[in-house]
Amino acid sequence: MGRLWGRSLAAAAAASGDQIAAAWAVVRARAVAPVVQLAVGACMAMSVVLVLEVAYMSLVSLVAIKLLRRLPERRYKWEPIGVGSGRVDGEDEEAAAAGGRPAFPLVLVQIPMYNEKEVYKLSIGAACALEWPLDRIIIQVLDDSTDPAIKANFQPDSDFLLKTIPFLVHNPKIALVQTRWEFVNYDVCLMTRIQKMSLDYHFKVEQESGSSMHAFFGFNGTAGVWRLSAINEAGGWKDRTTVEDMDLAVRTSLKGWQFLYVGDIRVKSELPSTFKAYRHQQHRWTCGAANLFRKMAKEIVKTKGVSVWKKLHLLYSFFFVRRVIAPILTFLFYCVVIPLAVMVPEVSIPVWGMVHIPTAITIMNAIRNPRSLHLMPLWILFENVMSLHRMRAALTGLLETMYVNEWVVTEKVGDHTKDTLEVPLLEPLKPSECVERIYIPELVVALYLLVCASYDFVLGAKHYYLFIYLQAFAFIALGFGFAGTSTPCS
C-alpha cells in the first residue's frame, strides 16, 4: 500500500512538473520570446550602425595618414619660430613682423589642480621649462585644492609651444591644436595597459579621422593650445556639464573654427591605476558627453551658417553613435541579451551579429595596437565589464538624473607608483580589509551570468556558456577588486 501511495505521489509530482513546464513554455513563447527577439533586433541594428562607424573612422585614419600622408604640416602652413627670432626688449609685435621675423604671440599656460600632491612639481616644472620668451608667457596655477599639498599630472616637453603655436600663427582659421597623450605609467598593471589600448585607439583613429575629414574632434581637456579669440567668440568656458572641454569644442566648431590634431607631438600624462578612480573617470566622461548631447542637439540643428554635413557628423557620428549607442549596446547585447537568449530557445541570434561584427570591431582595434595583440581577449572582457558603468552613465546623462553633475577628481599617484609599489599585471586586492573595494553591481551581474551559463551548459543547446562563463569570471574579479593597484583604505 505504501509503495502504491509513493508511486501515486511521484506520478502526481511528475504530472504537475509537466504542467508547469508546459505552462512556462506557453508563456515563454507568447510573452517572453517576442520581447527578447525585439531586443535582439534592436541590438543588431545598433551593431550595424556601430561597426560602420568604426570601419569608416579606421579607413579614414589609415588612408589619410598611412597611405596619402596627409600630415598636419602638409595640410596647413607651418614655419618654425626660432627661440631668437621673437621680438627684443622695446620692440613690439608689428615691428618684429615687419622685419620678416614671426612674432611670438602672448601665451597663457593654465595648470588646474585639486588635491594632487604627488606630481604637482612635475607639471609646474614642465610649464616653467617651456621654451618661450619670458615676457610673452603667463603661467597660471588654478588651485582648488582643500589639501595643503597639491599636484597636477600633465608634463609637456620644453619645445611644446615651439611645435604647436606656429599652426595658430600661420593659419587664422584654426582654433585648437590638440596633441597626443603619452602614458608614463601604462605598464604599472594590466588595467593601465588596457586603458592605453583604448586611448591609443581614441587618438590614432577617432581624433585623427575627425581632424582629417571634418577639422573637428572633441577637445581632450589638456595637451592642447587654444586661440583666445575663438574661445571668446564661442562664449567662453561653461560648467553646465562635466565635460566642459567638449562643450567648448562643439560650440567653437559651430562658429566655423577648425581643429587640428597633431599625433607626432606627445605630452606625458598619467593613467588612473586604481579601479575606483577609473570608474569615476569613466562615469564623468560618459555621463557628461551624453548630457551635452541632450543640451546641444536642438542648438546644433538650429545653428545657421553650418553645413548639413557638419551637423550630421556632430549629431549622428560624434554624439549619437559614439556617446549613446556604443556604451548602451555593449552591455545590453553582450551582458544581458545574449545570456538571456540561452533560456529562450525560440529566440535566435544571427551569426553575423553574434560573431562577425564583434570580430570585425576587435580586428580594427587590434591593427592599431599591434604590440598589445596578446591582450585583446582580456581587453574585450574588461571593456564589457566597464560597459555596465558606461551604460548607466550614458542613461544618467540623457535622462539628467540626480548624479548627472557628479564630479570626482581622478586620483593619480605620480612617481609614487614606481618607487613604492611592486605591482604585477593583475594585482589582487584584499576585500576583507576594506568594504569599499567590493562592488555590488559587478557581483550582481556576475551572478546573473553564472545562472545563464550554467543553464546553457546543462539544459541549453546554443553553446554560449564558454563566453558567458568567461564574462562572469571577469565581473567577479572586478567585483572583488582584483584590478589595478592597491592603495590604503580611506
CSV table of C-alpha atoms in Angstrom, one decimal:
chain,number,residue,atom,x,y,z
A,1,MET,CA,0.0,0.0,0.0
A,2,GLY,CA,2.8,2.4,0.9
A,3,ARG,CA,4.6,1.7,-2.4
A,4,LEU,CA,1.4,2.4,-4.3
A,5,TRP,CA,0.9,5.6,-2.4
A,6,GLY,CA,4.5,6.7,-3.1
A,7,ARG,CA,4.2,5.9,-6.8
A,8,SER,CA,1.0,7.9,-6.9
A,9,LEU,CA,2.7,10.9,-5.3
A,10,ALA,CA,5.6,10.6,-7.7
A,11,ALA,CA,3.3,10.4,-10.7
A,12,ALA,CA,1.3,13.4,-9.5
A,13,ALA,CA,4.5,15.4,-9.0
A,14,ALA,CA,5.7,14.4,-12.4
A,15,ALA,CA,2.4,15.4,-13.9
A,16,SER,CA,2.4,18.6,-12.0
A,17,GLY,CA,6.0,19.3,-13.2
A,18,ASP,CA,5.0,18.6,-16.8
A,19,GLN,CA,2.1,21.0,-16.4
A,20,ILE,CA,4.3,23.7,-15.0
A,21,ALA,CA,6.9,23.2,-17.8
A,22,ALA,CA,4.1,23.3,-20.4
A,23,ALA,CA,2.7,26.5,-18.9
A,24,TRP,CA,6.1,28.1,-18.8
A,25,ALA,CA,6.7,27.1,-22.4
A,26,VAL,CA,3.5,28.8,-23.5
A,27,VAL,CA,4.3,32.0,-21.5
A,28,ARG,CA,7.8,32.0,-22.8
A,29,ALA,CA,6.7,31.6,-26.4
A,30,ARG,CA,3.9,34.1,-26.3
A,31,ALA,CA,5.3,36.8,-23.9
A,32,VAL,CA,9.0,36.4,-23.2
A,33,ALA,CA,10.3,35.4,-26.6
A,34,PRO,CA,8.8,38.3,-28.5
A,35,VAL,CA,10.4,40.8,-26.1
A,36,VAL,CA,13.8,39.1,-26.2
A,37,GLN,CA,13.6,38.9,-30.0
A,38,LEU,CA,12.7,42.6,-30.2
A,39,ALA,CA,15.8,43.3,-28.0
A,40,VAL,CA,17.9,41.2,-30.3
A,41,GLY,CA,16.6,43.1,-33.4
A,42,ALA,CA,17.4,46.4,-31.7
A,43,CYS,CA,20.9,45.2,-30.8
A,44,MET,CA,21.5,44.0,-34.4
A,45,ALA,CA,20.5,47.4,-35.7
A,46,MET,CA,22.8,49.2,-33.3
A,47,SER,CA,25.6,46.7,-34.1
A,48,VAL,CA,25.4,47.6,-37.8
A,49,VAL,CA,25.5,51.3,-37.0
A,50,LEU,CA,28.5,50.9,-34.7
A,51,VAL,CA,30.6,48.7,-37.0
A,52,LEU,CA,30.0,51.0,-39.9
A,53,GLU,CA,31.2,54.0,-37.9
A,54,VAL,CA,34.2,52.1,-36.6
A,55,ALA,CA,35.1,51.0,-40.2
A,56,TYR,CA,34.7,54.5,-41.5
A,57,MET,CA,37.0,56.0,-38.9
A,58,SER,CA,39.6,53.3,-39.3
A,59,LEU,CA,39.6,53.6,-43.1
A,60,VAL,CA,39.9,57.4,-42.9
A,61,SER,CA,42.8,57.3,-40.4
A,62,LEU,CA,44.6,54.6,-42.3
A,63,VAL,CA,44.2,56.1,-45.8
A,64,ALA,CA,44.7,59.7,-44.8
A,65,ILE,CA,47.8,59.2,-42.7
A,66,LYS,CA,49.4,55.9,-43.7
A,67,LEU,CA,48.8,56.0,-47.5
A,68,LEU,CA,48.2,59.6,-48.5
A,69,ARG,CA,50.5,61.0,-45.9
A,70,ARG,CA,48.1,63.9,-45.2
A,71,LEU,CA,50.2,65.1,-42.3
A,72,PRO,CA,49.4,68.3,-40.5
A,73,GLU,CA,52.5,70.1,-41.8
A,74,ARG,CA,51.4,69.3,-45.4
A,75,ARG,CA,47.7,70.3,-44.9
A,76,TYR,CA,48.4,73.5,-43.1
A,77,LYS,CA,51.1,76.1,-43.2
A,78,TRP,CA,53.8,75.6,-40.6
A,79,GLU,CA,57.0,77.6,-40.2
A,80,PRO,CA,59.2,77.4,-37.1
A,81,ILE,CA,59.5,80.2,-34.7
A,82,GLY,CA,63.2,80.2,-33.5
A,83,VAL,CA,64.0,81.0,-30.0
A,84,GLY,CA,66.0,84.0,-31.1
A,85,SER,CA,63.5,85.2,-33.7
A,86,GLY,CA,61.0,86.9,-31.5
A,87,ARG,CA,60.8,90.5,-30.5
A,88,VAL,CA,63.5,92.0,-28.5
A,89,ASP,CA,63.1,94.3,-25.5
A,90,GLY,CA,61.4,97.5,-26.6
A,91,GLU,CA,60.2,96.1,-29.9
A,92,ASP,CA,56.5,95.5,-30.5
A,93,GLU,CA,54.9,92.6,-32.4
A,94,GLU,CA,54.2,94.7,-35.5
A,95,ALA,CA,57.8,95.8,-35.8
A,96,ALA,CA,59.0,92.2,-35.5
A,97,ALA,CA,56.6,91.1,-38.2
A,98,ALA,CA,57.6,93.9,-40.5
A,99,GLY,CA,61.2,92.9,-40.1
A,100,GLY,CA,60.4,89.5,-41.6
A,101,ARG,CA,60.6,87.6,-38.3
A,102,PRO,CA,57.5,85.9,-36.9
A,103,ALA,CA,56.5,87.5,-33.6
A,104,PHE,CA,55.9,85.4,-30.6
A,105,PRO,CA,52.3,85.7,-29.6
A,106,LEU,CA,51.3,86.0,-25.9
A,107,VAL,CA,50.7,82.6,-24.4
A,108,LEU,CA,48.7,81.7,-21.3
A,109,VAL,CA,49.5,78.3,-19.7
A,110,GLN,CA,46.9,77.1,-17.2
A,111,ILE,CA,47.5,74.3,-14.7
A,112,PRO,CA,44.3,73.2,-12.9
A,113,MET,CA,44.9,71.3,-9.6
A,114,TYR,CA,42.8,69.7,-6.9
A,115,ASN,CA,44.4,67.8,-4.1
A,116,GLU,CA,47.1,66.3,-6.3
A,117,LYS,CA,50.2,66.4,-4.2
A,118,GLU,CA,52.2,63.6,-5.9
A,119,VAL,CA,53.1,65.3,-9.2
A,120,TYR,CA,52.4,69.0,-8.9
A,121,LYS,CA,56.1,69.7,-9.0
A,122,LEU,CA,56.5,67.8,-12.3
A,123,SER,CA,53.7,69.8,-14.0
A,124,ILE,CA,54.7,73.2,-12.8
A,125,GLY,CA,58.3,72.5,-13.5
A,126,ALA,CA,57.4,71.4,-17.1
A,127,ALA,CA,55.4,74.5,-17.6
A,128,CYS,CA,58.3,76.7,-16.4
A,129,ALA,CA,60.7,74.9,-18.6
A,130,LEU,CA,58.8,75.7,-21.8
A,131,GLU,CA,61.0,77.5,-24.4
A,132,TRP,CA,59.3,80.8,-25.0
A,133,PRO,CA,60.2,84.5,-24.3
A,134,LEU,CA,59.6,85.2,-20.7
A,135,ASP,CA,57.7,88.4,-21.4
A,136,ARG,CA,55.3,86.6,-23.8
A,137,ILE,CA,54.2,83.8,-21.5
A,138,ILE,CA,51.9,83.7,-18.4
A,139,ILE,CA,51.6,80.6,-16.2
A,140,GLN,CA,48.6,80.3,-14.0
A,141,VAL,CA,48.2,77.6,-11.4
A,142,LEU,CA,44.4,77.2,-10.9
A,143,ASP,CA,44.3,75.6,-7.5
A,144,ASP,CA,41.0,74.4,-6.0
A,145,SER,CA,42.7,72.1,-3.5
A,146,THR,CA,41.5,71.5,0.0
A,147,ASP,CA,44.7,69.7,0.8
A,148,PRO,CA,47.7,71.9,1.5
A,149,ALA,CA,49.9,69.6,-0.6
A,150,ILE,CA,48.8,69.7,-4.2
A,151,LYS,CA,49.6,68.1,-7.6
A,152,ALA,CA,49.0,68.2,-11.4
A,153,ASN,CA,49.6,65.4,-13.9
A,154,PHE,CA,50.5,66.6,-17.5
A,155,GLN,CA,54.1,67.3,-18.5
A,156,PRO,CA,54.8,68.9,-21.9
A,157,ASP,CA,58.3,68.9,-23.3
A,158,SER,CA,60.2,72.2,-23.4
A,159,ASP,CA,59.6,72.7,-27.1
A,160,PHE,CA,55.9,72.1,-27.0
A,161,LEU,CA,54.9,75.7,-27.7
A,162,LEU,CA,57.5,76.0,-30.5
A,163,LYS,CA,55.9,73.0,-32.2
A,164,THR,CA,52.2,73.9,-31.8
A,165,ILE,CA,52.0,77.7,-31.8
A,166,PRO,CA,53.1,78.0,-35.5
A,167,PHE,CA,50.0,76.3,-36.6
A,168,LEU,CA,47.9,79.0,-34.9
A,169,VAL,CA,50.2,81.8,-36.1
A,170,HIS,CA,50.1,80.9,-39.8
A,171,ASN,CA,46.5,79.5,-40.1
A,172,PRO,CA,44.0,82.0,-38.8
A,173,LYS,CA,41.0,79.6,-39.1
A,174,ILE,CA,42.5,77.1,-36.6
A,175,ALA,CA,41.1,77.5,-33.1
A,176,LEU,CA,42.7,74.4,-31.4
A,177,VAL,CA,45.8,72.3,-31.9
A,178,GLN,CA,45.4,69.1,-29.9
A,179,THR,CA,48.4,66.8,-29.3
A,180,ARG,CA,48.6,63.2,-28.2
A,181,TRP,CA,48.8,61.8,-24.7
A,182,GLU,CA,51.8,59.6,-23.8
A,183,PHE,CA,51.4,57.5,-20.7
A,184,VAL,CA,54.2,57.3,-18.2
A,185,ASN,CA,52.6,54.5,-16.1
A,186,TYR,CA,51.0,52.3,-18.7
A,187,ASP,CA,53.0,49.3,-17.6
A,188,VAL,CA,52.1,49.5,-13.9
A,189,CYS,CA,49.3,46.9,-14.1
A,190,LEU,CA,47.0,45.1,-16.5
A,191,MET,CA,44.3,47.7,-16.1
A,192,THR,CA,46.6,50.6,-17.2
A,193,ARG,CA,47.7,48.6,-20.2
A,194,ILE,CA,44.1,48.1,-21.2
A,195,GLN,CA,43.4,51.8,-20.8
A,196,LYS,CA,46.4,52.6,-23.0
A,197,MET,CA,44.9,50.3,-25.7
A,198,SER,CA,41.6,52.1,-25.6
A,199,LEU,CA,43.1,55.6,-25.5
A,200,ASP,CA,45.6,54.9,-28.2
A,201,TYR,CA,42.7,53.9,-30.5
A,202,HIS,CA,40.9,57.1,-29.5
A,203,PHE,CA,43.8,59.2,-30.6
A,204,LYS,CA,45.0,57.2,-33.6
A,205,VAL,CA,41.5,56.7,-35.0
A,206,GLU,CA,38.8,58.9,-33.6
A,207,GLN,CA,40.9,62.1,-33.3
A,208,GLU,CA,42.8,61.5,-36.4
A,209,SER,CA,39.8,60.8,-38.6
A,210,GLY,CA,37.9,63.8,-37.2
A,211,SER,CA,40.8,66.1,-37.8
A,212,SER,CA,41.4,64.8,-41.3
A,213,MET,CA,37.7,64.8,-42.6
A,214,HIS,CA,35.9,67.4,-40.6
A,215,ALA,CA,38.6,69.6,-38.9
A,216,PHE,CA,36.7,68.8,-35.7
A,217,PHE,CA,37.0,66.5,-32.8
A,218,GLY,CA,36.4,66.6,-29.0
A,219,PHE,CA,39.0,68.6,-27.1
A,220,ASN,CA,40.7,66.2,-24.6
A,221,GLY,CA,40.9,68.9,-21.9
A,222,THR,CA,44.6,69.2,-21.9
A,223,ALA,CA,47.7,68.9,-24.0
A,224,GLY,CA,46.2,71.4,-26.5
A,225,VAL,CA,46.7,75.0,-27.5
A,226,TRP,CA,43.6,77.3,-28.0
A,227,ARG,CA,43.3,80.6,-29.8
A,228,LEU,CA,41.8,83.1,-27.3
A,229,SER,CA,39.6,84.8,-29.8
A,230,ALA,CA,37.9,81.5,-30.7
A,231,ILE,CA,37.1,80.8,-27.0
A,232,ASN,CA,35.6,84.3,-26.6
A,233,GLU,CA,33.5,84.0,-29.8
A,234,ALA,CA,32.1,80.7,-28.6
A,235,GLY,CA,31.0,82.2,-25.3
A,236,GLY,CA,33.9,81.0,-23.1
A,237,TRP,CA,34.0,78.1,-20.7
A,238,LYS,CA,30.8,76.8,-19.2
A,239,ASP,CA,30.3,74.4,-16.3
A,240,ARG,CA,26.8,73.1,-17.3
A,241,THR,CA,28.2,69.5,-17.8
A,242,THR,CA,31.2,67.5,-16.5
A,243,VAL,CA,32.8,67.7,-20.0
A,244,GLU,CA,33.3,71.5,-20.3
A,245,ASP,CA,36.2,70.8,-22.7
A,246,MET,CA,33.9,69.0,-25.1
A,247,ASP,CA,31.2,71.6,-24.6
A,248,LEU,CA,33.6,74.4,-25.6
A,249,ALA,CA,34.8,72.4,-28.6
A,250,VAL,CA,31.3,71.9,-30.0
A,251,ARG,CA,30.3,75.5,-29.6
A,252,THR,CA,33.5,76.7,-31.2
A,253,SER,CA,33.1,74.4,-34.1
A,254,LEU,CA,29.6,75.8,-34.7
A,255,LYS,CA,31.1,79.2,-35.1
A,256,GLY,CA,33.1,77.9,-38.1
A,257,TRP,CA,36.5,77.4,-36.4
A,258,GLN,CA,38.7,74.5,-37.4
A,259,PHE,CA,40.6,72.0,-35.1
A,260,LEU,CA,43.9,70.2,-35.8
A,261,TYR,CA,45.2,67.1,-34.3
A,262,VAL,CA,49.0,66.5,-34.4
A,263,GLY,CA,49.8,63.0,-33.3
A,264,ASP,CA,53.5,63.4,-33.6
A,265,ILE,CA,53.6,65.8,-30.6
A,266,ARG,CA,53.2,63.9,-27.4
A,267,VAL,CA,52.6,65.1,-23.8
A,268,LYS,CA,53.4,62.9,-20.9
A,269,SER,CA,50.4,62.0,-18.7
A,270,GLU,CA,49.3,59.5,-16.1
A,271,LEU,CA,46.6,56.9,-16.2
A,272,PRO,CA,44.4,56.1,-13.1
A,273,SER,CA,45.8,53.0,-11.6
A,274,THR,CA,43.1,52.1,-9.2
A,275,PHE,CA,39.7,50.6,-10.3
A,276,LYS,CA,37.8,53.1,-8.1
A,277,ALA,CA,39.5,56.1,-9.8
A,278,TYR,CA,38.9,54.6,-13.2
A,279,ARG,CA,35.2,54.0,-12.6
A,280,HIS,CA,34.8,57.7,-11.5
A,281,GLN,CA,36.7,58.9,-14.6
A,282,GLN,CA,34.6,56.9,-17.0
A,283,HIS,CA,31.3,58.0,-15.4
A,284,ARG,CA,32.3,61.6,-15.7
A,285,TRP,CA,33.4,61.3,-19.3
A,286,THR,CA,30.4,59.2,-20.5
A,287,CYS,CA,27.7,60.9,-18.5
A,288,GLY,CA,28.9,64.4,-19.4
A,289,ALA,CA,29.1,63.6,-23.1
A,290,ALA,CA,25.5,62.2,-23.2
A,291,ASN,CA,24.2,65.1,-21.2
A,292,LEU,CA,25.9,67.5,-23.6
A,293,PHE,CA,24.1,65.8,-26.4
A,294,ARG,CA,20.8,66.3,-24.7
A,295,LYS,CA,21.6,70.0,-24.2
A,296,MET,CA,23.0,70.8,-27.6
A,297,ALA,CA,21.1,68.7,-30.1
A,298,LYS,CA,18.5,71.4,-30.8
A,299,GLU,CA,21.1,74.1,-30.9
A,300,ILE,CA,23.2,72.1,-33.5
A,301,VAL,CA,20.1,71.7,-35.7
A,302,LYS,CA,19.1,75.3,-35.5
A,303,THR,CA,22.5,76.9,-35.9
A,304,LYS,CA,22.8,78.8,-39.2
A,305,GLY,CA,25.9,79.0,-41.3
A,306,VAL,CA,26.9,75.4,-40.6
A,307,SER,CA,26.8,72.8,-43.4
A,308,VAL,CA,24.4,69.9,-43.3
A,309,TRP,CA,27.4,67.6,-43.5
A,310,LYS,CA,28.9,69.0,-40.4
A,311,LYS,CA,25.6,68.9,-38.4
A,312,LEU,CA,25.1,65.3,-39.4
A,313,HIS,CA,28.6,64.5,-38.3
A,314,LEU,CA,28.1,66.1,-34.9
A,315,LEU,CA,24.6,64.7,-34.2
A,316,TYR,CA,25.0,61.2,-35.7
A,317,SER,CA,28.6,60.2,-35.6
A,318,PHE,CA,30.2,62.3,-32.8
A,319,PHE,CA,27.3,62.1,-30.3
A,320,PHE,CA,24.7,59.5,-31.1
A,321,VAL,CA,26.8,56.6,-32.3
A,322,ARG,CA,29.9,57.1,-30.1
A,323,ARG,CA,28.4,58.6,-26.9
A,324,VAL,CA,25.0,56.9,-26.8
A,325,ILE,CA,24.9,53.7,-29.0
A,326,ALA,CA,28.3,52.4,-28.1
A,327,PRO,CA,28.0,52.3,-24.3
A,328,ILE,CA,24.4,51.0,-24.3
A,329,LEU,CA,24.9,48.4,-26.9
A,330,THR,CA,27.9,46.8,-25.4
A,331,PHE,CA,26.3,46.0,-22.0
A,332,LEU,CA,22.8,45.4,-23.3
A,333,PHE,CA,23.8,42.9,-26.0
A,334,TYR,CA,26.8,41.0,-24.6
A,335,CYS,CA,25.9,41.0,-20.9
A,336,VAL,CA,22.1,40.9,-21.0
A,337,VAL,CA,20.5,39.8,-24.2
A,338,ILE,CA,22.9,37.0,-25.3
A,339,PRO,CA,22.9,35.3,-21.8
A,340,LEU,CA,19.1,35.6,-21.6
A,341,ALA,CA,18.7,34.1,-25.1
A,342,VAL,CA,20.1,30.8,-23.9
A,343,MET,CA,16.9,30.4,-21.7
A,344,VAL,CA,14.6,31.2,-24.6
A,345,PRO,CA,15.2,28.7,-27.3
A,346,GLU,CA,12.6,30.4,-29.5
A,347,VAL,CA,14.9,33.3,-30.0
A,348,SER,CA,17.8,33.1,-32.5
A,349,ILE,CA,20.7,35.5,-32.8
A,350,PRO,CA,22.2,35.8,-36.3
A,351,VAL,CA,25.8,34.6,-36.6
A,352,TRP,CA,26.9,37.8,-38.3
A,353,GLY,CA,25.7,39.8,-35.2
A,354,MET,CA,27.0,37.3,-32.7
A,355,VAL,CA,30.4,36.7,-34.2
A,356,HIS,CA,31.2,38.6,-37.3
A,357,ILE,CA,30.6,42.2,-36.2
A,358,PRO,CA,32.4,41.8,-32.8
A,359,THR,CA,35.3,40.2,-34.5
A,360,ALA,CA,35.5,43.0,-37.1
A,361,ILE,CA,35.5,45.6,-34.4
A,362,THR,CA,38.1,43.8,-32.4
A,363,ILE,CA,40.3,43.4,-35.5
A,364,MET,CA,40.0,47.1,-36.4
A,365,ASN,CA,41.1,48.0,-32.9
A,366,ALA,CA,43.9,45.4,-32.8
A,367,ILE,CA,45.6,46.6,-36.0
A,368,ARG,CA,46.1,50.0,-34.4
A,369,ASN,CA,47.5,48.3,-31.3
A,370,PRO,CA,49.7,45.5,-32.8
A,371,ARG,CA,52.0,45.4,-29.7
A,372,SER,CA,49.1,44.6,-27.5
A,373,LEU,CA,47.5,41.9,-29.6
A,374,HIS,CA,48.1,39.3,-26.9
A,375,LEU,CA,45.9,41.3,-24.5
A,376,MET,CA,42.9,41.6,-26.8
A,377,PRO,CA,40.9,38.8,-25.1
A,378,LEU,CA,41.4,40.5,-21.7
A,379,TRP,CA,40.6,43.9,-23.3
A,380,ILE,CA,37.3,42.5,-24.5
A,381,LEU,CA,36.3,41.1,-21.1
A,382,PHE,CA,37.4,44.2,-19.2
A,383,GLU,CA,35.6,46.6,-21.6
A,384,ASN,CA,32.4,44.5,-21.3
A,385,VAL,CA,32.6,44.9,-17.5
A,386,MET,CA,33.1,48.7,-17.8
A,387,SER,CA,30.2,48.9,-20.2
A,388,LEU,CA,27.9,48.4,-17.1
A,389,HIS,CA,29.1,51.8,-15.8
A,390,ARG,CA,29.2,53.5,-19.1
A,391,MET,CA,25.6,52.5,-19.9
A,392,ARG,CA,24.4,53.7,-16.5
A,393,ALA,CA,26.4,56.9,-17.0
A,394,ALA,CA,25.0,57.5,-20.5
A,395,LEU,CA,21.4,57.0,-19.4
A,396,THR,CA,22.1,59.3,-16.4
A,397,GLY,CA,23.3,62.0,-18.8
A,398,LEU,CA,20.4,61.5,-21.3
A,399,LEU,CA,17.7,61.5,-18.6
A,400,GLU,CA,19.6,64.1,-16.4
A,401,THR,CA,19.1,62.2,-13.2
A,402,MET,CA,20.5,63.2,-9.7
A,403,TYR,CA,24.1,62.1,-10.4
A,404,VAL,CA,24.4,63.9,-13.8
A,405,ASN,CA,26.8,66.5,-12.4
A,406,GLU,CA,28.7,64.2,-10.1
A,407,TRP,CA,32.4,65.2,-10.3
A,408,VAL,CA,35.1,63.1,-8.6
A,409,VAL,CA,38.7,64.1,-9.4
A,410,THR,CA,40.7,61.2,-10.9
A,411,GLU,CA,43.2,60.1,-8.3
A,412,LYS,CA,46.8,59.6,-9.5
A,413,VAL,CA,49.9,58.6,-7.7
A,414,GLY,CA,52.8,60.1,-9.7
A,415,ASP,CA,56.3,58.6,-9.2
A,416,HIS,CA,55.0,57.0,-6.0
A,417,THR,CA,53.8,54.0,-8.1
A,418,LYS,CA,57.3,53.2,-9.3
A,419,ASP,CA,59.0,53.9,-6.0
A,420,THR,CA,56.9,52.1,-3.5
A,421,LEU,CA,54.6,49.6,-5.3
A,422,GLU,CA,55.6,46.3,-6.8
A,423,VAL,CA,52.6,45.6,-9.0
A,424,PRO,CA,52.3,42.6,-11.3
A,425,LEU,CA,50.0,42.5,-14.3
A,426,LEU,CA,47.0,41.8,-12.1
A,427,GLU,CA,47.3,42.8,-8.5
A,428,PRO,CA,44.8,41.1,-6.2
A,429,LEU,CA,43.4,43.3,-3.5
A,430,LYS,CA,42.0,42.2,-0.2
A,431,PRO,CA,38.3,43.0,0.0
A,432,SER,CA,38.2,41.9,3.7
A,433,GLU,CA,40.5,44.8,4.6
A,434,CYS,CA,38.2,47.4,3.1
A,435,VAL,CA,34.5,47.1,2.2
A,436,GLU,CA,34.6,49.8,-0.4
A,437,ARG,CA,36.7,47.5,-2.6
A,438,ILE,CA,33.6,45.3,-3.1
A,439,TYR,CA,31.5,46.4,-6.0
A,440,ILE,CA,27.9,45.1,-5.7
A,441,PRO,CA,26.7,45.9,-9.3
A,442,GLU,CA,29.5,43.8,-10.8
A,443,LEU,CA,28.7,40.9,-8.5
A,444,VAL,CA,25.0,41.0,-9.2
A,445,VAL,CA,25.7,40.9,-13.0
A,446,ALA,CA,28.2,38.1,-12.4
A,447,LEU,CA,25.5,36.0,-10.6
A,448,TYR,CA,23.1,36.5,-13.5
A,449,LEU,CA,25.8,35.4,-16.0
A,450,LEU,CA,26.6,32.3,-13.9
A,451,VAL,CA,23.0,31.3,-13.9
A,452,CYS,CA,22.6,31.8,-17.6
A,453,ALA,CA,25.9,30.0,-18.4
A,454,SER,CA,25.0,27.0,-16.1
A,455,TYR,CA,21.6,26.7,-17.7
A,456,ASP,CA,23.1,26.7,-21.2
A,457,PHE,CA,25.7,24.1,-20.1
A,458,VAL,CA,23.2,21.7,-18.5
A,459,LEU,CA,19.9,22.2,-20.5
A,460,GLY,CA,20.7,24.6,-23.3
A,461,ALA,CA,21.7,23.8,-26.9
A,462,LYS,CA,23.3,27.1,-28.0
A,463,HIS,CA,26.7,26.5,-26.5
A,464,TYR,CA,27.2,30.1,-25.5
A,465,TYR,CA,28.2,29.1,-22.0
A,466,LEU,CA,32.0,29.3,-22.6
A,467,PHE,CA,31.8,33.0,-23.4
A,468,ILE,CA,29.3,33.7,-20.7
A,469,TYR,CA,31.4,31.9,-18.0
A,470,LEU,CA,34.5,33.9,-19.0
A,471,GLN,CA,32.5,37.1,-18.8
A,472,ALA,CA,31.1,36.1,-15.4
A,473,PHE,CA,34.6,35.5,-14.0
A,474,ALA,CA,35.6,38.9,-15.3
A,475,PHE,CA,32.7,40.5,-13.4
A,476,ILE,CA,33.6,38.5,-10.3
A,477,ALA,CA,37.3,39.6,-10.5
A,478,LEU,CA,36.5,43.2,-10.7
A,479,GLY,CA,33.6,43.0,-8.3
A,480,PHE,CA,36.0,41.8,-5.6
A,481,GLY,CA,38.6,44.5,-6.5
A,482,PHE,CA,41.1,42.3,-8.3
A,483,ALA,CA,42.1,45.1,-10.7
A,484,GLY,CA,44.6,47.9,-10.7
A,485,THR,CA,47.0,48.8,-7.9
A,486,SER,CA,46.2,48.7,-4.2
A,487,THR,CA,46.0,51.9,-2.2
A,488,PRO,CA,45.4,52.5,1.5
A,489,CYS,CA,41.8,52.4,2.6
A,490,SER,CA,40.2,55.8,3.1
